[in-house]
PDB file of C-alpha atoms and ligand atoms in Angstrom:
ATOM      1  CA  MET C 310       0.000   0.000   0.000  1.00  0.00           C
ATOM      2  CA  LEU C 311       2.810   2.371   0.778  1.00  0.00           C
ATOM      3  CA  ASP C 312       4.120   1.626  -2.695  1.00  0.00           C
ATOM      4  CA  ASN C 313       0.823   2.609  -4.282  1.00  0.00           C
ATOM      5  CA  LEU C 314       0.734   5.888  -2.531  1.00  0.00           C
ATOM      6  CA  THR C 315       4.416   6.543  -3.039  1.00  0.00           C
ATOM      7  CA  SER C 316       4.126   6.145  -6.794  1.00  0.00           C
ATOM      8  CA  ARG C 317       0.981   8.189  -6.922  1.00  0.00           C
ATOM      9  CA  LEU C 318       2.591  10.985  -4.955  1.00  0.00           C
ATOM     10  CA  SER C 319       6.027  10.764  -6.550  1.00  0.00           C
ATOM     11  CA  SER C 320       5.772  13.979  -8.547  1.00  0.00           C
ATOM     12  CA  VAL C 321       4.351  16.081  -5.743  1.00  0.00           C
ATOM     13  CA  ILE C 322       6.608  14.850  -2.982  1.00  0.00           C
ATOM     14  CA  LYS C 323       9.623  16.008  -4.942  1.00  0.00           C
ATOM     15  CA  ASN C 324       8.690  19.474  -3.701  1.00  0.00           C
ATOM     16  CA  LEU C 325       9.250  18.283  -0.169  1.00  0.00           C
ATOM     17  CA  ARG C 326      12.867  17.381  -0.776  1.00  0.00           C
ATOM     18  CA  GLY C 327      15.248  18.937   1.703  1.00  0.00           C
ATOM     19  CA  GLN C 328      12.557  20.165   4.079  1.00  0.00           C
ATOM     20  CA  ALA C 329      13.357  19.458   7.708  1.00  0.00           C
ATOM     21  CA  ARG C 330       9.802  19.784   8.847  1.00  0.00           C
ATOM     22  CA  LEU C 331       6.356  19.240   7.334  1.00  0.00           C
ATOM     23  CA  THR C 332       4.357  22.441   7.115  1.00  0.00           C
ATOM     24  CA  GLU C 333       0.892  23.479   6.006  1.00  0.00           C
ATOM     25  CA  THR C 334       2.407  24.896   2.825  1.00  0.00           C
ATOM     26  CA  ASN C 335       4.837  22.196   1.814  1.00  0.00           C
ATOM     27  CA  ILE C 336       2.360  19.341   2.139  1.00  0.00           C
ATOM     28  CA  GLN C 337      -0.425  21.079   0.225  1.00  0.00           C
ATOM     29  CA  ASP C 338       0.186  19.505  -3.174  1.00  0.00           C
ATOM     30  CA  ALA C 339       0.615  16.047  -1.749  1.00  0.00           C
ATOM     31  CA  LEU C 340      -2.611  16.333   0.232  1.00  0.00           C
ATOM     32  CA  ARG C 341      -4.412  17.462  -2.899  1.00  0.00           C
ATOM     33  CA  GLU C 342      -3.239  14.290  -4.601  1.00  0.00           C
ATOM     34  CA  VAL C 343      -4.402  12.107  -1.688  1.00  0.00           C
ATOM     35  CA  ARG C 344      -7.762  13.863  -1.845  1.00  0.00           C
ATOM     36  CA  MET C 345      -8.035  13.106  -5.570  1.00  0.00           C
ATOM     37  CA  ALA C 346      -7.175   9.446  -5.005  1.00  0.00           C
ATOM     38  CA  LEU C 347      -9.907   9.122  -2.393  1.00  0.00           C
ATOM     39  CA  LEU C 348     -12.522  10.901  -4.487  1.00  0.00           C
ATOM     40  CA  GLU C 349     -11.683   8.742  -7.487  1.00  0.00           C
ATOM     41  CA  ALA C 350     -12.243   5.713  -5.262  1.00  0.00           C
ATOM     42  CA  ASP C 351     -15.741   7.077  -4.532  1.00  0.00           C
ATOM     43  CA  VAL C 352     -15.122   7.933  -0.909  1.00  0.00           C
ATOM     44  CA  ALA C 353     -17.845  10.374   0.114  1.00  0.00           C
ATOM     45  CA  LEU C 354     -16.793  14.022   0.085  1.00  0.00           C
ATOM     46  CA  PRO C 355     -17.412  14.786   3.790  1.00  0.00           C
ATOM     47  CA  VAL C 356     -15.348  11.723   4.680  1.00  0.00           C
ATOM     48  CA  VAL C 357     -12.524  12.821   2.393  1.00  0.00           C
ATOM     49  CA  LYS C 358     -12.571  16.282   3.962  1.00  0.00           C
ATOM     50  CA  ASP C 359     -12.404  14.879   7.487  1.00  0.00           C
ATOM     51  CA  PHE C 360      -9.625  12.542   6.500  1.00  0.00           C
ATOM     52  CA  ILE C 361      -7.499  15.252   4.890  1.00  0.00           C
ATOM     53  CA  ALA C 362      -8.062  17.540   7.880  1.00  0.00           C
ATOM     54  CA  ARG C 363      -6.853  14.815  10.238  1.00  0.00           C
ATOM     55  CA  VAL C 364      -3.802  14.067   8.135  1.00  0.00           C
ATOM     56  CA  ARG C 365      -2.967  17.760   7.944  1.00  0.00           C
ATOM     57  CA  GLU C 366      -3.319  18.135  11.690  1.00  0.00           C
ATOM     58  CA  LYS C 367      -1.078  15.139  12.352  1.00  0.00           C
ATOM     59  CA  ALA C 368       1.494  16.023   9.704  1.00  0.00           C
ATOM     60  CA  VAL C 369       2.082  19.719  10.274  1.00  0.00           C
ATOM     61  CA  GLY C 370       5.044  20.186  12.534  1.00  0.00           C
ATOM     62  CA  VAL C 371       6.340  16.657  12.102  1.00  0.00           C
ATOM     63  CA  GLU C 372      10.117  16.729  12.188  1.00  0.00           C
ATOM     64  CA  VAL C 373      11.629  14.695   9.418  1.00  0.00           C
ATOM     65  CA  LEU C 374      13.954  12.087  10.863  1.00  0.00           C
ATOM     66  CA  GLN C 375      17.413  11.628   9.380  1.00  0.00           C
ATOM     67  CA  SER C 376      16.484   8.213   8.093  1.00  0.00           C
ATOM     68  CA  LEU C 377      13.436   9.391   6.148  1.00  0.00           C
ATOM     69  CA  THR C 378      12.730  11.712   3.283  1.00  0.00           C
ATOM     70  CA  PRO C 379      10.018  14.289   3.953  1.00  0.00           C
ATOM     71  CA  GLY C 380       7.821  12.484   1.432  1.00  0.00           C
ATOM     72  CA  GLN C 381       8.149   9.240   3.357  1.00  0.00           C
ATOM     73  CA  ALA C 382       7.285  11.038   6.569  1.00  0.00           C
ATOM     74  CA  LEU C 383       4.077  12.350   5.056  1.00  0.00           C
ATOM     75  CA  ILE C 384       3.178   9.017   3.511  1.00  0.00           C
ATOM     76  CA  GLY C 385       3.682   7.469   6.942  1.00  0.00           C
ATOM     77  CA  VAL C 386       1.101   9.830   8.417  1.00  0.00           C
ATOM     78  CA  VAL C 387      -1.384   9.085   5.608  1.00  0.00           C
ATOM     79  CA  HIS C 388      -0.820   5.373   6.042  1.00  0.00           C
ATOM     80  CA  ASP C 389      -1.356   5.472   9.800  1.00  0.00           C
ATOM     81  CA  GLU C 390      -4.532   7.479   9.441  1.00  0.00           C
ATOM     82  CA  LEU C 391      -5.937   5.189   6.757  1.00  0.00           C
ATOM     83  CA  THR C 392      -5.162   2.088   8.758  1.00  0.00           C
ATOM     84  CA  ARG C 393      -6.777   3.614  11.802  1.00  0.00           C
ATOM     85  CA  LEU C 394      -9.853   4.524   9.800  1.00  0.00           C
ATOM     86  CA  MET C 395     -10.111   1.060   8.254  1.00  0.00           C
ATOM     87  CA  GLY C 396     -10.078  -0.522  11.686  1.00  0.00           C
ATOM     88  CA  GLU C 397      -6.488  -1.852  11.967  1.00  0.00           C
ATOM     89  CA  HIS C 398      -7.439  -5.504  12.424  1.00  0.00           C
ATOM     90  CA  ASN C 399     -10.151  -7.830  11.275  1.00  0.00           C
ATOM     91  CA  ALA C 400     -13.055  -7.891  13.728  1.00  0.00           C
ATOM     92  CA  ALA C 401     -14.404 -11.394  14.202  1.00  0.00           C
ATOM     93  CA  LEU C 402     -18.037 -12.375  14.464  1.00  0.00           C
ATOM     94  CA  ASN C 403     -19.228 -12.374  18.046  1.00  0.00           C
ATOM     95  CA  LEU C 404     -21.279 -15.417  18.998  1.00  0.00           C
ATOM     96  CA  ALA C 405     -20.563 -15.380  22.717  1.00  0.00           C
ATOM     97  CA  THR C 406     -24.031 -15.618  24.158  1.00  0.00           C
ATOM     98  CA  THR C 407     -26.558 -18.208  25.269  1.00  0.00           C
ATOM     99  CA  PRO C 408     -27.560 -20.050  22.090  1.00  0.00           C
ATOM    100  CA  PRO C 409     -29.040 -19.338  19.724  1.00  0.00           C
ATOM    101  CA  ALA C 410     -26.798 -16.411  18.870  1.00  0.00           C
ATOM    102  CA  VAL C 411     -28.993 -14.238  16.664  1.00  0.00           C
ATOM    103  CA  ILE C 412     -27.553 -12.447  13.649  1.00  0.00           C
ATOM    104  CA  LEU C 413     -29.844  -9.771  12.212  1.00  0.00           C
ATOM    105  CA  MET C 414     -29.198  -8.756   8.615  1.00  0.00           C
ATOM    106  CA  ALA C 415     -30.059  -5.160   7.709  1.00  0.00           C
ATOM    107  CA  GLY C 416     -29.720  -3.192   4.499  1.00  0.00           C
ATOM    108  CA  LEU C 417     -31.395  -1.937   1.348  1.00  0.00           C
ATOM    109  CA  GLN C 418     -33.010  -4.252  -1.154  1.00  0.00           C
ATOM    110  CA  GLY C 419     -30.429  -5.571  -3.570  1.00  0.00           C
ATOM    111  CA  SER C 420     -27.528  -4.915  -1.209  1.00  0.00           C
ATOM    112  CA  GLY C 421     -26.901  -8.650  -0.929  1.00  0.00           C
ATOM    113  CA  LYS C 422     -28.585  -9.486   2.395  1.00  0.00           C
ATOM    114  CA  THR C 423     -30.076 -12.790   1.360  1.00  0.00           C
ATOM    115  CA  THR C 424     -26.962 -13.929  -0.470  1.00  0.00           C
ATOM    116  CA  SER C 425     -24.817 -12.893   2.505  1.00  0.00           C
ATOM    117  CA  SER C 426     -27.139 -14.758   4.887  1.00  0.00           C
ATOM    118  CA  GLY C 427     -26.472 -17.899   2.862  1.00  0.00           C
ATOM    119  CA  LYS C 428     -22.741 -17.241   2.717  1.00  0.00           C
ATOM    120  CA  LEU C 429     -22.588 -16.681   6.470  1.00  0.00           C
ATOM    121  CA  ALA C 430     -24.563 -19.872   7.104  1.00  0.00           C
ATOM    122  CA  LYS C 431     -22.061 -21.791   4.995  1.00  0.00           C
ATOM    123  CA  LEU C 432     -19.090 -20.294   6.792  1.00  0.00           C
ATOM    124  CA  LEU C 433     -20.580 -20.935  10.229  1.00  0.00           C
ATOM    125  CA  LYS C 434     -21.482 -24.489   9.350  1.00  0.00           C
ATOM    126  CA  GLU C 435     -18.286 -25.498   7.606  1.00  0.00           C
ATOM    127  CA  GLN C 436     -15.591 -23.493   9.321  1.00  0.00           C
ATOM    128  CA  MET C 437     -17.022 -23.119  12.804  1.00  0.00           C
ATOM    129  CA  LYS C 438     -19.089 -26.316  12.952  1.00  0.00           C
ATOM    130  CA  LYS C 439     -22.182 -24.447  14.081  1.00  0.00           C
ATOM    131  CA  LYS C 440     -25.752 -25.658  13.787  1.00  0.00           C
ATOM    132  CA  VAL C 441     -27.469 -22.843  11.892  1.00  0.00           C
ATOM    133  CA  LEU C 442     -31.115 -21.919  11.329  1.00  0.00           C
ATOM    134  CA  LEU C 443     -32.077 -19.493   8.558  1.00  0.00           C
ATOM    135  CA  VAL C 444     -35.285 -17.459   8.521  1.00  0.00           C
ATOM    136  CA  SER C 445     -36.624 -14.766   6.214  1.00  0.00           C
ATOM    137  CA  CYS C 446     -38.788 -11.933   7.535  1.00  0.00           C
ATOM    138  CA  ASP C 447     -39.208 -10.367   4.102  1.00  0.00           C
ATOM    139  CA  VAL C 448     -42.988 -10.657   3.948  1.00  0.00           C
ATOM    140  CA  TYR C 449     -43.222  -8.147   1.080  1.00  0.00           C
ATOM    141  CA  ARG C 450     -41.339 -10.247  -1.413  1.00  0.00           C
ATOM    142  CA  PRO C 451     -42.314 -13.908  -1.532  1.00  0.00           C
ATOM    143  CA  ALA C 452     -39.444 -14.341  -4.005  1.00  0.00           C
ATOM    144  CA  ALA C 453     -36.987 -13.331  -1.279  1.00  0.00           C
ATOM    145  CA  ILE C 454     -38.381 -15.959   1.088  1.00  0.00           C
ATOM    146  CA  GLU C 455     -38.108 -18.510  -1.703  1.00  0.00           C
ATOM    147  CA  GLN C 456     -34.527 -17.412  -2.444  1.00  0.00           C
ATOM    148  CA  LEU C 457     -33.448 -18.036   1.145  1.00  0.00           C
ATOM    149  CA  LYS C 458     -35.200 -21.409   1.183  1.00  0.00           C
ATOM    150  CA  THR C 459     -33.328 -22.418  -1.964  1.00  0.00           C
ATOM    151  CA  LEU C 460     -30.011 -21.317  -0.468  1.00  0.00           C
ATOM    152  CA  ALA C 461     -30.712 -23.278   2.713  1.00  0.00           C
ATOM    153  CA  GLY C 462     -31.459 -26.343   0.587  1.00  0.00           C
ATOM    154  CA  GLN C 463     -28.202 -25.974  -1.344  1.00  0.00           C
ATOM    155  CA  LEU C 464     -26.271 -25.631   1.880  1.00  0.00           C
ATOM    156  CA  ASP C 465     -28.149 -28.321   3.722  1.00  0.00           C
ATOM    157  CA  VAL C 466     -28.759 -25.861   6.547  1.00  0.00           C
ATOM    158  CA  ASP C 467     -32.027 -25.771   8.522  1.00  0.00           C
ATOM    159  CA  TYR C 468     -34.624 -23.330   7.305  1.00  0.00           C
ATOM    160  CA  PHE C 469     -37.596 -21.947   9.217  1.00  0.00           C
ATOM    161  CA  PRO C 470     -40.565 -21.432   6.868  1.00  0.00           C
ATOM    162  CA  SER C 471     -42.358 -18.094   6.720  1.00  0.00           C
ATOM    163  CA  SER C 472     -44.989 -16.516   4.480  1.00  0.00           C
ATOM    164  CA  GLU C 473     -46.212 -13.096   3.387  1.00  0.00           C
ATOM    165  CA  THR C 474     -49.334 -13.432   5.500  1.00  0.00           C
ATOM    166  CA  GLN C 475     -47.337 -13.279   8.737  1.00  0.00           C
ATOM    167  CA  LYS C 476     -45.926 -10.374  10.692  1.00  0.00           C
ATOM    168  CA  PRO C 477     -42.109 -10.073  10.641  1.00  0.00           C
ATOM    169  CA  VAL C 478     -41.813  -9.951  14.442  1.00  0.00           C
ATOM    170  CA  ASP C 479     -44.012 -13.040  14.834  1.00  0.00           C
ATOM    171  CA  ILE C 480     -41.879 -14.938  12.340  1.00  0.00           C
ATOM    172  CA  ALA C 481     -38.654 -13.964  14.072  1.00  0.00           C
ATOM    173  CA  LEU C 482     -39.940 -14.889  17.521  1.00  0.00           C
ATOM    174  CA  ALA C 483     -41.261 -18.238  16.311  1.00  0.00           C
ATOM    175  CA  ALA C 484     -37.927 -18.981  14.634  1.00  0.00           C
ATOM    176  CA  HIS C 485     -36.085 -18.011  17.807  1.00  0.00           C
ATOM    177  CA  ASP C 486     -38.265 -20.335  19.833  1.00  0.00           C
ATOM    178  CA  TYR C 487     -37.713 -23.137  17.352  1.00  0.00           C
ATOM    179  CA  ALA C 488     -33.950 -22.598  17.354  1.00  0.00           C
ATOM    180  CA  LYS C 489     -33.875 -22.755  21.154  1.00  0.00           C
ATOM    181  CA  LYS C 490     -35.859 -25.985  21.237  1.00  0.00           C
ATOM    182  CA  HIS C 491     -33.771 -27.604  18.532  1.00  0.00           C
ATOM    183  CA  PHE C 492     -30.408 -26.538  19.888  1.00  0.00           C
ATOM    184  CA  HIS C 493     -29.308 -24.343  17.042  1.00  0.00           C
ATOM    185  CA  ASP C 494     -26.151 -22.402  17.793  1.00  0.00           C
ATOM    186  CA  VAL C 495     -26.956 -19.554  15.440  1.00  0.00           C
ATOM    187  CA  LEU C 496     -30.137 -18.041  14.026  1.00  0.00           C
ATOM    188  CA  ILE C 497     -29.681 -15.814  10.974  1.00  0.00           C
ATOM    189  CA  VAL C 498     -32.611 -13.444  10.454  1.00  0.00           C
ATOM    190  CA  ASP C 499     -32.885 -12.034   6.951  1.00  0.00           C
ATOM    191  CA  THR C 500     -35.053  -8.924   6.742  1.00  0.00           C
ATOM    192  CA  ALA C 501     -36.925  -6.900   4.164  1.00  0.00           C
ATOM    193  CA  GLY C 502     -35.080  -4.167   2.329  1.00  0.00           C
ATOM    194  CA  ARG C 503     -36.593  -1.289   0.420  1.00  0.00           C
ATOM    195  CA  LEU C 504     -35.173   0.506  -2.560  1.00  0.00           C
ATOM    196  CA  GLY C 505     -34.700   3.570  -0.433  1.00  0.00           C
ATOM    197  CA  ILE C 506     -34.828   4.342   3.252  1.00  0.00           C
ATOM    198  CA  ASP C 507     -38.295   4.891   4.641  1.00  0.00           C
ATOM    199  CA  GLN C 508     -39.659   5.224   8.131  1.00  0.00           C
ATOM    200  CA  ALA C 509     -41.877   2.137   7.975  1.00  0.00           C
ATOM    201  CA  MET C 510     -38.896  -0.010   7.073  1.00  0.00           C
ATOM    202  CA  MET C 511     -36.802   1.469   9.853  1.00  0.00           C
ATOM    203  CA  ASP C 512     -39.581   1.010  12.424  1.00  0.00           C
ATOM    204  CA  GLU C 513     -39.991  -2.587  11.354  1.00  0.00           C
ATOM    205  CA  ILE C 514     -36.348  -3.539  11.641  1.00  0.00           C
ATOM    206  CA  ARG C 515     -36.126  -1.730  14.970  1.00  0.00           C
ATOM    207  CA  ALA C 516     -39.057  -3.811  16.224  1.00  0.00           C
ATOM    208  CA  LEU C 517     -37.367  -6.976  14.965  1.00  0.00           C
ATOM    209  CA  HIS C 518     -34.208  -5.998  16.782  1.00  0.00           C
ATOM    210  CA  ASP C 519     -36.085  -5.384  20.024  1.00  0.00           C
ATOM    211  CA  ALA C 520     -37.861  -8.721  19.706  1.00  0.00           C
ATOM    212  CA  VAL C 521     -34.922 -11.054  19.021  1.00  0.00           C
ATOM    213  CA  LYS C 522     -32.093  -9.097  20.667  1.00  0.00           C
ATOM    214  CA  PRO C 523     -29.364 -10.053  18.218  1.00  0.00           C
ATOM    215  CA  ILE C 524     -25.781 -10.294  19.352  1.00  0.00           C
ATOM    216  CA  GLU C 525     -24.776  -9.263  15.840  1.00  0.00           C
ATOM    217  CA  THR C 526     -26.644  -6.688  13.790  1.00  0.00           C
ATOM    218  CA  LEU C 527     -24.905  -6.568  10.464  1.00  0.00           C
ATOM    219  CA  PHE C 528     -25.411  -3.779   7.990  1.00  0.00           C
ATOM    220  CA  VAL C 529     -25.086  -5.121   4.458  1.00  0.00           C
ATOM    221  CA  VAL C 530     -23.996  -2.527   1.914  1.00  0.00           C
ATOM    222  CA  ASP C 531     -23.141  -2.684  -1.747  1.00  0.00           C
ATOM    223  CA  ALA C 532     -19.633  -1.378  -2.501  1.00  0.00           C
ATOM    224  CA  MET C 533     -20.888  -0.195  -5.889  1.00  0.00           C
ATOM    225  CA  GLN C 534     -23.183   2.254  -4.109  1.00  0.00           C
ATOM    226  CA  GLY C 535     -20.168   4.523  -3.700  1.00  0.00           C
ATOM    227  CA  GLN C 536     -21.131   7.962  -2.462  1.00  0.00           C
ATOM    228  CA  ASP C 537     -24.731   6.959  -1.677  1.00  0.00           C
ATOM    229  CA  ALA C 538     -23.551   4.407   0.854  1.00  0.00           C
ATOM    230  CA  VAL C 539     -23.043   7.225   3.343  1.00  0.00           C
ATOM    231  CA  ASN C 540     -26.692   8.219   3.620  1.00  0.00           C
ATOM    232  CA  THR C 541     -27.822   4.624   3.883  1.00  0.00           C
ATOM    233  CA  ALA C 542     -25.219   3.842   6.507  1.00  0.00           C
ATOM    234  CA  ARG C 543     -26.140   6.879   8.544  1.00  0.00           C
ATOM    235  CA  ALA C 544     -29.843   6.029   8.500  1.00  0.00           C
ATOM    236  CA  PHE C 545     -29.273   2.427   9.585  1.00  0.00           C
ATOM    237  CA  ASN C 546     -26.726   3.399  12.198  1.00  0.00           C
ATOM    238  CA  ASP C 547     -29.130   5.950  13.679  1.00  0.00           C
ATOM    239  CA  THR C 548     -31.902   3.358  13.886  1.00  0.00           C
ATOM    240  CA  LEU C 549     -30.072   0.255  15.018  1.00  0.00           C
ATOM    241  CA  PRO C 550     -27.166  -0.521  17.301  1.00  0.00           C
ATOM    242  CA  LEU C 551     -25.127  -2.007  14.461  1.00  0.00           C
ATOM    243  CA  THR C 552     -22.314  -4.317  15.465  1.00  0.00           C
ATOM    244  CA  GLY C 553     -20.656  -4.708  12.093  1.00  0.00           C
ATOM    245  CA  ILE C 554     -20.765  -4.313   8.353  1.00  0.00           C
ATOM    246  CA  ILE C 555     -20.694  -6.644   5.362  1.00  0.00           C
ATOM    247  CA  LEU C 556     -19.453  -4.861   2.263  1.00  0.00           C
ATOM    248  CA  THR C 557     -20.689  -6.743  -0.800  1.00  0.00           C
ATOM    249  CA  LYS C 558     -19.817  -6.823  -4.507  1.00  0.00           C
ATOM    250  CA  LEU C 559     -16.160  -6.048  -4.044  1.00  0.00           C
ATOM    251  CA  ASP C 560     -15.534  -8.358  -6.984  1.00  0.00           C
ATOM    252  CA  GLY C 561     -16.948  -5.559  -9.141  1.00  0.00           C
ATOM    253  CA  ASP C 562     -14.786  -2.727 -10.376  1.00  0.00           C
ATOM    254  CA  SER C 563     -15.483  -0.458  -7.427  1.00  0.00           C
ATOM    255  CA  ARG C 564     -12.345   0.908  -5.816  1.00  0.00           C
ATOM    256  CA  GLY C 565     -14.052   0.312  -2.515  1.00  0.00           C
ATOM    257  CA  GLY C 566     -14.336   3.880  -1.281  1.00  0.00           C
ATOM    258  CA  ALA C 567     -17.632   2.890   0.330  1.00  0.00           C
ATOM    259  CA  ALA C 568     -15.592   0.916   2.868  1.00  0.00           C
ATOM    260  CA  LEU C 569     -13.953   4.055   4.137  1.00  0.00           C
ATOM    261  CA  SER C 570     -17.155   6.075   4.106  1.00  0.00           C
ATOM    262  CA  VAL C 571     -19.293   3.497   5.856  1.00  0.00           C
ATOM    263  CA  ARG C 572     -16.683   2.778   8.468  1.00  0.00           C
ATOM    264  CA  HIS C 573     -16.151   6.475   9.126  1.00  0.00           C
ATOM    265  CA  ILE C 574     -19.852   7.301   9.391  1.00  0.00           C
ATOM    266  CA  THR C 575     -20.851   4.366  11.588  1.00  0.00           C
ATOM    267  CA  GLY C 576     -17.627   3.770  13.505  1.00  0.00           C
ATOM    268  CA  LYS C 577     -18.471   0.063  13.236  1.00  0.00           C
ATOM    269  CA  PRO C 578     -16.065  -2.567  11.944  1.00  0.00           C
ATOM    270  CA  ILE C 579     -16.370  -4.116   8.525  1.00  0.00           C
ATOM    271  CA  LYS C 580     -16.403  -7.806   9.391  1.00  0.00           C
ATOM    272  CA  PHE C 581     -16.778  -9.413   5.965  1.00  0.00           C
ATOM    273  CA  VAL C 582     -16.612  -8.588   2.306  1.00  0.00           C
ATOM    274  CA  GLY C 583     -18.643 -10.191  -0.453  1.00  0.00           C
ATOM    275  CA  VAL C 584     -16.527 -11.131  -3.428  1.00  0.00           C
ATOM    276  CA  GLY C 585     -18.899 -12.960  -5.743  1.00  0.00           C
ATOM    277  CA  GLU C 586     -22.411 -14.224  -6.270  1.00  0.00           C
ATOM    278  CA  LYS C 587     -21.513 -17.766  -5.244  1.00  0.00           C
ATOM    279  CA  LEU C 588     -21.898 -18.948  -1.667  1.00  0.00           C
ATOM    280  CA  THR C 589     -18.132 -19.259  -1.358  1.00  0.00           C
ATOM    281  CA  GLY C 590     -17.754 -15.520  -2.046  1.00  0.00           C
ATOM    282  CA  LEU C 591     -17.425 -14.227   1.494  1.00  0.00           C
ATOM    283  CA  GLU C 592     -14.106 -13.238   3.068  1.00  0.00           C
ATOM    284  CA  ALA C 593     -12.953 -11.750   6.329  1.00  0.00           C
ATOM    285  CA  PHE C 594     -12.207  -8.053   5.898  1.00  0.00           C
ATOM    286  CA  HIS C 595      -8.565  -7.067   5.724  1.00  0.00           C
ATOM    287  CA  PRO C 596      -8.071  -3.365   6.449  1.00  0.00           C
ATOM    288  CA  GLU C 597      -4.611  -3.245   4.912  1.00  0.00           C
ATOM    289  CA  ARG C 598      -5.711  -4.732   1.577  1.00  0.00           C
ATOM    290  CA  MET C 599      -8.668  -2.417   1.462  1.00  0.00           C
ATOM    291  CA  ALA C 600      -6.564   0.640   2.131  1.00  0.00           C
ATOM    292  CA  SER C 601      -4.381  -0.386  -0.774  1.00  0.00           C
ATOM    293  CA  ARG C 602      -7.339  -0.760  -3.096  1.00  0.00           C
ATOM    294  CA  VAL C 603      -8.824   2.552  -2.135  1.00  0.00           C
ATOM    295  CA  LEU C 604      -5.584   4.421  -2.758  1.00  0.00           C
ATOM    296  CA  GLY C 605      -5.305   2.724  -6.158  1.00  0.00           C
TER     297      GLY C 605
HETATM  298  P1  LIG A 980     -31.025  -8.531  -0.971  1.00  0.00           P
HETATM  299  O1  LIG A 980     -32.172  -7.904  -1.718  1.00  0.00           O
HETATM  300  O2  LIG A 980     -30.330  -7.538  -0.099  1.00  0.00           O
HETATM  301  O3  LIG A 980     -31.380  -9.772  -0.230  1.00  0.00           O
HETATM  302  O4  LIG A 980     -29.942  -8.909  -2.092  1.00  0.00           O
HETATM  303  P2  LIG A 980     -29.598 -10.311  -2.741  1.00  0.00           P
HETATM  304  O5  LIG A 980     -28.905 -11.187  -1.791  1.00  0.00           O
HETATM  305  O6  LIG A 980     -30.809 -10.846  -3.424  1.00  0.00           O
HETATM  306  O7  LIG A 980     -28.516  -9.854  -3.817  1.00  0.00           O
HETATM  307  C1  LIG A 980     -28.845  -8.968  -4.902  1.00  0.00           C
HETATM  308  C2  LIG A 980     -27.972  -9.337  -6.091  1.00  0.00           C
HETATM  309  O8  LIG A 980     -26.611  -9.099  -5.782  1.00  0.00           O
HETATM  310  C3  LIG A 980     -28.065 -10.800  -6.478  1.00  0.00           C
HETATM  311  O9  LIG A 980     -28.045 -10.893  -7.880  1.00  0.00           O
HETATM  312  C4  LIG A 980     -26.800 -11.406  -5.874  1.00  0.00           C
HETATM  313  O10 LIG A 980     -26.345 -12.529  -6.591  1.00  0.00           O
HETATM  314  C5  LIG A 980     -25.838 -10.256  -5.997  1.00  0.00           C
HETATM  315  N1  LIG A 980     -24.751 -10.297  -5.011  1.00  0.00           N
HETATM  316  C6  LIG A 980     -24.825 -10.373  -3.660  1.00  0.00           C
HETATM  317  N2  LIG A 980     -23.595 -10.341  -3.096  1.00  0.00           N
HETATM  318  C7  LIG A 980     -22.716 -10.246  -4.122  1.00  0.00           C
HETATM  319  C8  LIG A 980     -21.279 -10.155  -4.203  1.00  0.00           C
HETATM  320  O11 LIG A 980     -20.532 -10.133  -3.208  1.00  0.00           O
HETATM  321  N3  LIG A 980     -20.758 -10.072  -5.468  1.00  0.00           N
HETATM  322  C9  LIG A 980     -21.526 -10.058  -6.585  1.00  0.00           C
HETATM  323  N4  LIG A 980     -20.936  -9.945  -7.775  1.00  0.00           N
HETATM  324  N5  LIG A 980     -22.870 -10.121  -6.533  1.00  0.00           N
HETATM  325  C10 LIG A 980     -23.454 -10.216  -5.332  1.00  0.00           C
END
């Protein structure tokens, strides 16, 4: 990642040569270049502004050590700030509760909630040897319920049936009860998503949260959403005590700026990334790799 940034900044950091100290003036061109890189990666403008302000604050006054060039010193500050913003380390899924550990999936329609529910079920079953139950509370789209059922069948994971005539909270509570009685370790609750954020949707998912008290409330967001991811993330974060994020569709050509924006706005860790439509396409999030991608 340092290499990426170093090559990107090579022409502007020449101006820093011979400076003993980083100043507001001598880092200006380099910061402009960092800003461009972030905007090109689709990081939301307010997030870029905050980031640059933090880097400036940290960098100004930094004495350049004998062993470093001034350019390296600045790149070091940018690197540290990016790593900090990305979350430094991968945050693991938390399942430490009396079973069943409930995972609530939240996000807009099309973000990849249902697919990610299936992917998570596979990972929990195969890698962590957990007994998983899947349930869909998307009573507005029978096709979504059907989609989850199909995924459960493919994975040979238990599935709790639901239908559009039921209330989402009733479904979730019944599934929770069933999971308890049948000794499931994890219950994954897939929820309805709308095309945009609306109050009814937010009230509903809030009610679901209150009913099943998930240990993980994961916000699923499409990396291709770019700048728009910020508003969605803010709305979900204001409504629900999110515990983590799944950033989907990173196999697309997005530079992944949404990762930075969503993390910055919510302050919550990105736990997984979706890297394909197949059920194998879920990976733990690696902040360092993401930082690299975003800087391009
Ligand atoms: P939901 O409406 O939030 O439940 O979204 P879905 O799970 O139905 O996903 C919407 C579309 O995105 C489907 O066509 C999925 O196959 C696709 N999708 C989900 N996750 C990924 C991913 O990580 N990569 C790619 N390329 N496609 C994905």
